[in-house]
Amino acid sequence: FGHSRMDSAPCLPLKEDVATRRSFLNRAFETITNSYFHSHDENREGKVVNHLKPHEIKKRIDFSIGEQGCGFEGTLDYVKPILENSVQTAHPRFMNMLFAGAEEAGIVGELIAAVQNTSMATFEVAPVFSVMEKELLAHMRKLAGLPVEKGDGVFSPGGSISNLYGMMCARYRAMPSCKSSGIGANSNLVAFTSEAAHYSTKRASYVLGFGTQNCVPVKTDDLGRMIPEELEREIEKAISEGMKPFYVSATAGTTVEAAFDPIDRIADVTEKYGLWLHVDGAYGGSVVVSRKHRHLAKGLERADSMTWNPHKLLGVPLQSSAFLVREQGLLQEVMGMGAKYIFHDHDDEDSLAGCYDTGDKSLQCGRRVDAPKLWLAWKTYGDLGFESRIDRAFELAQYTSNCINESCGKFVLLHDVSSVNVCFRYVPQAVRDVEEGHYKEQYMHETTKASRMLMLEEGVVLVNQVSAFPAYYRLALNSPSVKEEDLDFMLKKIEEYSEAVKGHVESVLAGH
């Protein structure tokens, strides 16, 4: 059967003794733990990111895969450079995304899931995790105001998939035959969502076969919130054109402004027309744990389904996304395929398939174990601990807003801050007294773009940019590690970067 390669003595994990394997894991975990605490607590003045181009990264880490393995000792040599050249999302000055770092209890949950390495398909192979997930989802429904005992839910690979679940359930309710015969080329289904909503809703309309043109964007107000009267106007327009409205997605915490749609008033509209109401609370759904801020999601209890991502405001390791649905059994109806080679009938429904087999009500069969990281974090902090985290994020957003308003015109807010994101621009000294107009807008636009590149290259703080016109900064405050001094530092650095690019900006504008 060809040349034997047994003489090359490949490195097989099981050929290593237990002591060697244990030592490998212990040393690797020690390096990872040291890196985590170094960026999280011990090196505030250090870099958030060591910004490198792909070819520079390849010079620092050998990504090639060869015939021969490098063994445990060789593998350990890669752990540190991988960590050092990655973005330090646990750093208190990482304010770039809708997530930041990861809680220690959640990290332990991820380790448990990796070590047990099982699937959530059946109770038989994931008994503890199946019970854990069921109880966790019930608690989340309770906080959201959805049915606890009669509702349902599932963890998914992220908010985009959770939103897809919502639209799939709505499509099935509107057209049950779609499961067996599809929706056909002449489907007249039409969905509605805010013009400020996450793009995953529009993409779901494409994935589910009725097309992006049949996902209608609804106008928003100055704070980025869907206008219910505009929603009703769009619904009436669609009906007059022979379309069949079936689904509305409201947003609790938009991606840019962190705006909360008026869910209660939107629910009035969806109930009037008999439409499915889904709430994309991927970002802002966590406000339900805060007695002070849960009013922002008023009306959530009237929704048919909801997306909620604890990996955002609650700091659980990525990915942690829950899809919650009001109607028990609907997920099974929508997803179920009844594969007998994995899903078996049982007499003991309390402990086995009747309640705890989840693979047949999920898009995935081999779904990963996501419950432990959230469950352990929640057990560690409780509702009150998570509440304090949410309240702190709002406090920091308000602090930043006050700093900008008191900056004597150096910075300007795009709108009043009412949530956990702050959208703002720096106004360069050169145009601070210039009359509003295209030149000033162009100057601020080029300044934001160029200053953001300087920020990335220096790497000591990281805030995202929205590429509108004029471009602006979007600050996301979702880490309890952030202190007021970090926000002062961030604003000071943006001013520094913005004034440093003056020559570049004026050269660009002269070229126009």
Coordinates of C-alpha atoms in Angstrom, one line a residue:
F1 CA 0.0 0.0 0.0
G2 CA 2.9 2.4 -0.7
H3 CA 5.8 3.7 1.3
S4 CA 5.4 3.4 5.1
R5 CA 6.1 6.6 7.1
M6 CA 6.2 4.9 10.5
D7 CA 9.9 5.5 10.6
S8 CA 9.2 9.3 10.8
A9 CA 7.9 9.0 14.4
P10 CA 5.0 11.5 14.2
C11 CA 4.1 13.3 17.4
L12 CA 0.8 11.8 18.5
P13 CA -0.8 13.3 21.6
L14 CA -1.5 9.9 23.2
K15 CA 2.1 8.9 22.9
E16 CA 2.9 11.6 25.5
D17 CA 2.6 10.5 29.2
V18 CA 0.0 12.1 31.5
A19 CA 2.6 14.2 33.3
T20 CA 3.8 15.8 30.0
R21 CA 0.2 16.5 28.9
R22 CA -0.7 18.0 32.3
S23 CA 2.4 20.1 32.3
F24 CA 1.6 21.4 28.8
L25 CA -1.9 22.5 29.8
N26 CA -0.7 24.1 33.0
R27 CA 2.0 26.1 31.4
A28 CA -0.3 27.2 28.5
F29 CA -3.0 28.3 30.9
E30 CA -0.4 30.2 33.0
T31 CA 0.7 32.1 30.0
I32 CA -2.9 32.9 29.0
T33 CA -3.8 33.9 32.5
N34 CA -0.8 36.2 32.8
S35 CA -1.6 37.8 29.5
Y36 CA -5.2 38.4 30.5
F37 CA -4.4 40.1 33.8
H38 CA -1.6 42.1 32.3
S39 CA -3.9 43.7 29.7
H40 CA -6.9 43.8 32.0
D41 CA -5.5 45.2 35.3
E42 CA -1.7 45.6 35.3
N43 CA -0.8 47.6 32.2
R44 CA -3.3 50.4 31.8
E45 CA -0.7 52.6 30.0
G46 CA 0.2 49.7 27.6
K47 CA -1.0 49.0 24.2
V48 CA -4.6 47.9 23.3
V49 CA -3.4 46.7 19.9
N50 CA -0.1 46.2 18.2
H51 CA -1.4 47.2 14.7
L52 CA 0.3 45.0 12.1
K53 CA -0.4 44.3 8.4
P54 CA -0.9 40.7 7.4
H55 CA 2.6 40.3 6.0
E56 CA 4.0 41.6 9.2
I57 CA 2.0 39.2 11.3
K58 CA 3.3 36.3 9.1
K59 CA 6.9 37.4 9.9
R60 CA 6.2 37.1 13.6
I61 CA 4.2 33.8 13.6
D62 CA 4.8 30.8 11.4
F63 CA 1.3 29.9 10.2
S64 CA 2.5 27.0 7.9
I65 CA 1.4 23.5 8.6
G66 CA 4.0 20.8 7.9
E67 CA 4.0 17.0 7.8
Q68 CA 5.8 16.8 11.2
G69 CA 4.3 18.4 14.3
C70 CA 6.3 20.5 16.6
G71 CA 5.2 18.8 19.8
F72 CA 4.0 20.3 23.0
E73 CA 7.2 22.2 23.6
G74 CA 7.1 23.8 20.2
T75 CA 3.4 24.6 20.5
L76 CA 4.0 26.5 23.8
D77 CA 6.4 28.8 21.9
Y78 CA 3.4 30.0 19.8
V79 CA 1.0 30.8 22.6
K80 CA 2.7 34.0 23.7
P81 CA 3.2 35.6 20.3
I82 CA -0.4 34.9 19.4
L83 CA -1.6 36.7 22.6
E84 CA 0.9 39.6 22.2
N85 CA -0.1 40.3 18.6
S86 CA -3.8 40.1 19.1
V87 CA -6.1 43.0 20.1
Q88 CA -6.4 43.2 23.9
T89 CA -10.1 43.4 24.3
A90 CA -9.8 43.1 28.1
H91 CA -7.8 46.3 28.2
P92 CA -9.8 49.1 29.8
R93 CA -9.1 51.4 26.9
F94 CA -10.6 49.1 24.3
M95 CA -13.9 50.9 23.6
N96 CA -14.2 49.9 20.0
M97 CA -16.9 47.2 19.8
L98 CA -20.2 46.2 21.4
F99 CA -18.2 43.7 23.5
A100 CA -15.1 44.1 25.7
G101 CA -13.0 41.5 27.5
A102 CA -14.6 38.5 29.3
E103 CA -15.6 37.9 32.9
E104 CA -13.4 35.3 34.7
A105 CA -16.3 33.0 35.6
G106 CA -17.4 33.0 32.0
I107 CA -13.9 32.0 30.9
V108 CA -14.1 29.1 33.3
G109 CA -17.4 28.1 31.6
E110 CA -15.7 28.2 28.2
L111 CA -12.9 25.9 29.5
I112 CA -15.5 23.5 30.9
A113 CA -17.3 23.4 27.5
A114 CA -14.0 22.8 25.7
V115 CA -12.8 20.1 28.0
Q116 CA -16.1 18.2 28.0
N117 CA -16.3 18.7 24.2
T118 CA -19.8 17.5 23.7
S119 CA -22.9 18.5 21.6
M120 CA -26.2 20.0 22.7
A121 CA -28.1 17.8 20.3
T122 CA -29.4 15.4 23.0
F123 CA -29.8 15.1 26.8
E124 CA -28.0 11.7 26.4
V125 CA -24.7 13.3 25.5
A126 CA -25.1 16.6 27.4
P127 CA -27.3 15.9 30.5
V128 CA -25.9 18.7 32.8
F129 CA -25.7 21.3 30.1
S130 CA -29.2 20.5 28.8
V131 CA -30.8 21.1 32.2
M132 CA -28.5 24.2 32.7
E133 CA -29.6 25.7 29.4
K134 CA -33.3 25.1 30.0
E135 CA -33.2 26.8 33.4
L136 CA -31.1 29.7 32.1
L137 CA -33.4 30.4 29.2
A138 CA -36.4 30.3 31.6
H139 CA -34.7 32.9 33.8
M140 CA -34.0 35.1 30.8
R141 CA -37.6 34.9 29.7
K142 CA -38.7 35.8 33.2
L143 CA -36.6 39.0 33.1
A144 CA -37.8 39.9 29.6
G145 CA -41.4 39.4 30.6
L146 CA -42.0 36.5 28.3
P147 CA -43.7 33.2 29.4
V148 CA -41.5 31.3 31.7
E149 CA -43.0 27.8 31.7
K150 CA -44.8 28.0 28.4
G151 CA -42.1 29.8 26.4
D152 CA -39.1 28.4 24.7
G153 CA -35.7 29.3 23.4
V154 CA -32.3 28.2 22.2
F155 CA -28.7 29.5 22.3
S156 CA -27.3 30.3 18.9
P157 CA -23.9 31.2 17.3
G158 CA -24.7 34.9 17.5
G159 CA -27.3 37.7 17.2
S160 CA -27.6 37.4 13.4
I161 CA -28.6 33.7 13.7
S162 CA -31.0 34.6 16.6
N163 CA -32.6 37.2 14.4
L164 CA -32.9 34.6 11.6
Y165 CA -34.7 32.3 14.0
G166 CA -37.2 35.1 14.7
M167 CA -38.0 35.6 11.0
M168 CA -38.1 31.8 10.4
C169 CA -40.8 31.4 13.1
A170 CA -42.7 34.4 11.8
R171 CA -42.6 33.0 8.2
Y172 CA -43.8 29.6 9.4
R173 CA -46.7 31.2 11.2
A174 CA -47.6 33.2 8.1
M175 CA -47.1 30.4 5.7
P176 CA -46.9 26.9 7.3
S177 CA -46.6 25.2 3.9
C178 CA -43.2 26.9 3.4
K179 CA -41.5 24.1 5.4
S180 CA -42.5 21.4 2.8
S181 CA -43.1 23.4 -0.4
G182 CA -41.1 26.6 0.0
I183 CA -42.4 30.1 -0.6
G184 CA -42.3 30.1 -4.4
A185 CA -41.0 32.7 -6.8
N186 CA -44.1 34.9 -6.4
S187 CA -44.1 35.2 -2.6
N188 CA -45.7 38.5 -1.4
L189 CA -44.3 38.3 2.1
V190 CA -42.9 41.6 3.4
A191 CA -41.0 42.4 6.6
F192 CA -40.3 45.7 8.3
T193 CA -37.5 47.0 10.4
S194 CA -35.9 50.3 11.5
E195 CA -33.6 52.0 9.0
A196 CA -31.0 52.0 11.9
A197 CA -31.4 48.3 12.5
H198 CA -28.6 45.7 12.2
Y199 CA -28.1 44.5 8.7
S200 CA -28.8 40.9 9.8
T201 CA -32.5 41.4 9.5
K202 CA -32.2 42.5 5.8
R203 CA -29.9 39.5 5.2
A204 CA -32.4 37.1 6.8
S205 CA -35.0 38.2 4.3
Y206 CA -32.6 37.2 1.5
V207 CA -31.7 33.9 3.2
L208 CA -35.3 33.0 3.7
G209 CA -36.2 33.6 0.1
F210 CA -38.4 36.6 -0.2
G211 CA -35.6 39.1 -0.9
T212 CA -34.0 42.2 0.5
Q213 CA -36.4 44.5 -1.4
N214 CA -39.2 43.0 0.7
C215 CA -37.5 44.0 3.9
V216 CA -38.8 47.6 4.3
P217 CA -36.7 50.1 6.2
V218 CA -38.8 52.3 8.5
K219 CA -37.8 55.9 9.2
T220 CA -36.3 56.9 12.6
D221 CA -36.4 60.0 14.7
D222 CA -33.4 62.2 15.6
L223 CA -32.3 59.7 18.3
G224 CA -32.4 56.7 15.9
R225 CA -35.7 55.2 17.1
M226 CA -38.2 53.7 14.8
I227 CA -41.3 56.0 14.3
P228 CA -44.5 53.9 14.9
E229 CA -46.6 56.1 12.6
E230 CA -44.1 55.6 9.8
L231 CA -44.3 51.8 10.4
E232 CA -48.0 51.9 10.1
R233 CA -47.8 54.0 6.9
E234 CA -45.4 51.5 5.4
I235 CA -47.6 48.6 6.3
E236 CA -50.6 50.2 4.7
K237 CA -48.6 51.0 1.6
A238 CA -47.5 47.3 1.3
I239 CA -51.1 46.1 1.7
S240 CA -52.3 48.5 -1.0
E241 CA -49.6 47.1 -3.3
G242 CA -50.9 43.5 -2.8
M243 CA -48.1 42.5 -0.4
K244 CA -48.6 40.4 2.8
P245 CA -46.9 42.0 5.8
F246 CA -46.0 39.3 8.3
Y247 CA -43.0 40.5 10.5
V248 CA -41.7 43.6 12.3
S249 CA -38.3 43.7 14.0
A250 CA -37.9 46.4 16.6
T251 CA -34.5 47.1 18.1
A252 CA -33.5 47.4 21.7
G253 CA -30.1 49.0 21.4
T254 CA -29.1 49.9 17.9
T255 CA -25.6 49.2 16.7
V256 CA -24.5 52.8 16.4
E257 CA -26.6 55.0 18.7
A258 CA -27.7 52.2 21.1
A259 CA -31.2 53.6 20.6
F260 CA -34.3 51.8 21.9
D261 CA -37.3 51.7 19.6
P262 CA -40.6 52.4 21.3
I263 CA -41.6 48.8 21.6
D264 CA -44.9 49.3 23.4
R265 CA -46.2 51.6 20.6
I266 CA -44.8 49.3 17.9
A267 CA -46.6 46.4 19.6
D268 CA -49.9 48.4 19.2
V269 CA -49.3 48.4 15.5
T270 CA -48.3 44.8 15.1
E271 CA -51.3 43.7 17.1
K272 CA -53.6 45.8 15.0
Y273 CA -52.4 44.1 11.8
G274 CA -51.8 40.7 13.3
L275 CA -48.0 40.7 12.6
W276 CA -45.2 38.9 14.4
L277 CA -43.2 41.2 16.6
H278 CA -39.5 40.3 17.1
V279 CA -37.2 42.4 19.3
D280 CA -33.6 42.5 18.4
G281 CA -32.1 43.1 21.8
A282 CA -28.7 41.7 20.9
Y283 CA -27.0 44.8 22.3
G284 CA -29.5 46.4 24.7
G285 CA -31.6 43.5 25.8
S286 CA -29.5 43.3 29.0
V287 CA -31.1 46.5 30.3
V288 CA -33.9 44.2 31.7
V289 CA -31.6 43.3 34.6
S290 CA -31.5 47.0 35.6
R291 CA -34.4 48.4 37.6
K292 CA -33.2 51.9 36.7
H293 CA -33.0 51.4 32.9
R294 CA -35.4 48.5 32.0
H295 CA -38.0 51.1 31.2
L296 CA -36.2 51.6 27.9
A297 CA -37.4 48.2 26.8
K298 CA -41.1 48.8 27.9
G299 CA -43.3 46.6 25.8
L300 CA -40.8 43.8 25.4
E301 CA -43.2 41.5 27.3
R302 CA -45.6 41.9 24.3
A303 CA -43.1 40.5 21.8
D304 CA -43.4 37.1 20.1
S305 CA -39.7 36.6 20.1
M306 CA -36.4 38.2 21.2
T307 CA -32.7 38.2 20.5
W308 CA -30.4 38.8 23.5
N309 CA -26.6 38.7 23.5
P310 CA -25.1 38.4 27.0
H311 CA -21.6 38.6 25.4
K312 CA -22.2 42.3 24.9
L313 CA -23.3 44.3 27.9
L314 CA -22.9 41.4 30.4
G315 CA -19.3 40.6 29.4
V316 CA -19.7 36.9 28.8
P317 CA -17.2 35.4 26.4
L318 CA -18.2 35.4 22.7
Q319 CA -20.4 34.0 21.5
S320 CA -23.4 34.1 23.9
S321 CA -26.6 34.7 22.1
A322 CA -30.1 33.6 23.1
F323 CA -33.2 33.4 21.0
L324 CA -36.3 33.5 23.2
V325 CA -39.8 32.8 21.9
R326 CA -43.2 33.2 23.5
E327 CA -44.8 30.0 22.1
Q328 CA -43.6 26.6 23.5
G329 CA -43.3 23.9 20.8
L330 CA -43.0 26.4 17.9
L331 CA -39.3 25.9 17.4
Q332 CA -39.8 22.2 17.1
E333 CA -42.5 22.7 14.5
V334 CA -40.4 25.1 12.5
M335 CA -37.1 23.2 12.7
G336 CA -38.0 19.6 13.4
M337 CA -36.9 16.9 11.0
G338 CA -37.3 13.9 13.2
A339 CA -34.0 12.1 12.4
K340 CA -34.4 8.7 14.1
Y341 CA -30.7 8.0 14.0
I342 CA -30.1 10.6 16.7
F343 CA -33.4 11.6 18.3
H344 CA -35.0 8.6 20.0
D345 CA -38.4 8.1 21.6
H346 CA -38.3 7.8 25.4
D347 CA -40.9 6.8 28.0
D348 CA -39.4 9.0 30.6
E349 CA -40.2 12.4 29.2
D350 CA -39.3 14.4 32.3
S351 CA -35.6 13.6 32.0
L352 CA -35.0 12.8 28.3
A353 CA -36.3 13.7 24.9
G354 CA -39.7 15.1 25.9
C355 CA -38.1 18.2 27.5
Y356 CA -34.4 18.3 27.1
D357 CA -33.4 17.1 23.6
T358 CA -32.8 20.3 21.7
G359 CA -31.1 19.3 18.5
D360 CA -34.3 18.9 16.5
K361 CA -35.5 22.4 17.4
S362 CA -32.3 24.1 16.3
L363 CA -30.7 25.0 13.0
Q364 CA -27.6 23.1 14.1
C365 CA -27.4 19.4 15.1
G366 CA -23.9 19.5 16.6
R367 CA -24.6 22.8 18.5
R368 CA -21.8 23.8 20.8
V369 CA -22.3 24.1 24.6
D370 CA -22.8 27.8 25.3
A371 CA -24.7 27.7 28.6
P372 CA -21.9 27.2 31.2
K373 CA -20.1 30.6 30.5
L374 CA -23.3 32.6 31.1
W375 CA -24.6 30.4 33.9
L376 CA -21.3 30.5 35.9
A377 CA -21.1 34.3 35.4
W378 CA -24.7 34.7 36.5
K379 CA -24.2 32.4 39.5
T380 CA -21.1 34.5 40.4
Y381 CA -22.6 38.0 40.2
G382 CA -26.4 37.3 40.4
D383 CA -29.0 39.7 39.0
L384 CA -27.7 42.5 41.2
G385 CA -24.1 42.2 40.0
F386 CA -25.2 42.3 36.4
E387 CA -27.5 45.3 37.3
S388 CA -24.5 47.2 38.7
R389 CA -22.6 46.5 35.5
I390 CA -25.4 47.9 33.3
D391 CA -25.9 51.0 35.5
R392 CA -22.2 51.7 35.4
A393 CA -22.2 51.7 31.6
F394 CA -24.9 54.3 31.6
E395 CA -23.0 56.4 34.1
L396 CA -19.9 56.4 32.0
A397 CA -21.8 57.4 28.9
Q398 CA -23.3 60.3 30.7
Y399 CA -19.9 61.3 32.1
T400 CA -18.5 61.3 28.5
S401 CA -21.5 63.4 27.3
N402 CA -20.8 65.9 30.0
C403 CA -17.1 66.2 29.1
I404 CA -18.0 66.8 25.5
N405 CA -20.6 69.4 26.3
E406 CA -18.1 71.2 28.5
S407 CA -15.3 71.1 25.9
C408 CA -15.8 74.6 24.7
G409 CA -16.6 73.5 21.2
K410 CA -13.7 71.1 20.7
F411 CA -16.1 68.1 20.6
V412 CA -19.7 67.9 19.5
L413 CA -22.3 65.2 20.2
L414 CA -24.4 64.0 17.3
H415 CA -27.4 63.8 19.6
D416 CA -28.2 63.7 23.3
V417 CA -26.9 60.6 25.0
S418 CA -29.7 58.4 26.4
S419 CA -28.0 55.0 26.4
V420 CA -24.5 53.4 26.5
N421 CA -23.0 54.6 23.2
V422 CA -21.7 58.1 22.6
C423 CA -21.5 59.4 19.0
F424 CA -19.4 62.5 18.6
R425 CA -17.0 64.4 16.4
Y426 CA -13.8 66.4 17.1
V427 CA -13.9 69.9 15.6
P428 CA -10.4 70.9 14.5
Q429 CA -9.0 74.2 15.7
A430 CA -8.6 75.3 12.0
V431 CA -12.4 75.2 11.3
R432 CA -13.8 75.7 14.8
D433 CA -14.9 79.3 14.0
V434 CA -15.7 78.5 10.3
E435 CA -19.4 78.8 9.3
E436 CA -21.2 75.5 8.9
G437 CA -21.1 74.2 5.4
H438 CA -19.6 71.7 3.0
Y439 CA -15.9 72.8 3.5
K440 CA -16.2 72.4 7.3
E441 CA -17.9 69.0 7.0
Q442 CA -15.3 67.8 4.5
Y443 CA -12.5 69.0 6.9
M444 CA -14.0 67.2 9.8
H445 CA -14.6 64.1 7.7
E446 CA -11.0 63.8 6.6
T447 CA -9.8 64.6 10.1
T448 CA -11.8 61.8 11.6
K449 CA -10.6 59.3 9.1
A450 CA -6.9 60.3 9.4
S451 CA -6.9 60.6 13.2
R452 CA -8.5 57.2 13.5
M453 CA -5.6 55.7 11.5
L454 CA -3.1 57.4 13.9
M455 CA -5.1 56.0 16.8
L456 CA -4.8 52.5 15.3
E457 CA -1.1 52.8 14.6
E458 CA -0.2 54.0 18.1
G459 CA -2.6 51.5 19.7
V460 CA -2.9 52.9 23.2
V461 CA -6.7 53.4 22.9
L462 CA -9.3 52.1 20.4
V463 CA -12.6 53.7 19.6
N464 CA -14.6 52.9 16.4
Q465 CA -15.4 55.2 13.6
V466 CA -18.7 55.4 11.6
S467 CA -18.0 56.0 7.9
A468 CA -20.9 58.4 7.3
F469 CA -20.4 61.9 6.0
P470 CA -18.9 63.6 7.9
A471 CA -17.4 60.5 9.6
Y472 CA -17.6 60.4 13.4
Y473 CA -16.6 58.4 16.4
R474 CA -18.8 55.8 18.1
L475 CA -17.8 55.1 21.7
A476 CA -19.1 51.9 23.2
L477 CA -19.1 51.7 26.9
N478 CA -19.7 48.1 28.0
S479 CA -16.7 47.3 30.2
P480 CA -16.7 47.8 34.0
S481 CA -12.9 48.2 33.8
V482 CA -13.3 51.6 32.2
K483 CA -12.7 54.5 34.5
E484 CA -13.3 58.2 34.1
E485 CA -9.6 58.7 33.7
D486 CA -9.7 56.4 30.6
L487 CA -12.4 58.5 29.0
D488 CA -10.4 61.7 29.7
F489 CA -7.4 60.0 28.2
M490 CA -9.4 59.0 25.1
L491 CA -10.7 62.5 24.4
K492 CA -7.2 64.0 24.9
K493 CA -5.7 61.5 22.4
I494 CA -8.4 62.1 19.8
E495 CA -7.7 65.9 20.1
E496 CA -3.9 65.2 19.8
Y497 CA -4.4 62.9 16.7
S498 CA -6.8 65.3 15.1
E499 CA -4.5 68.3 15.3
A500 CA -1.5 66.2 14.2
V501 CA -3.1 65.3 10.9
K502 CA -3.8 69.0 9.9
G503 CA -1.2 69.0 7.1
H504 CA -2.5 65.8 5.6
V505 CA -6.1 67.0 5.7
E506 CA -5.4 70.3 4.1
S507 CA -3.3 68.5 1.4
V508 CA -6.3 66.2 0.7
L509 CA -8.7 69.1 0.5
A510 CA -6.4 71.1 -1.8
G511 CA -6.3 68.1 -4.1
H512 CA -10.1 68.2 -4.3

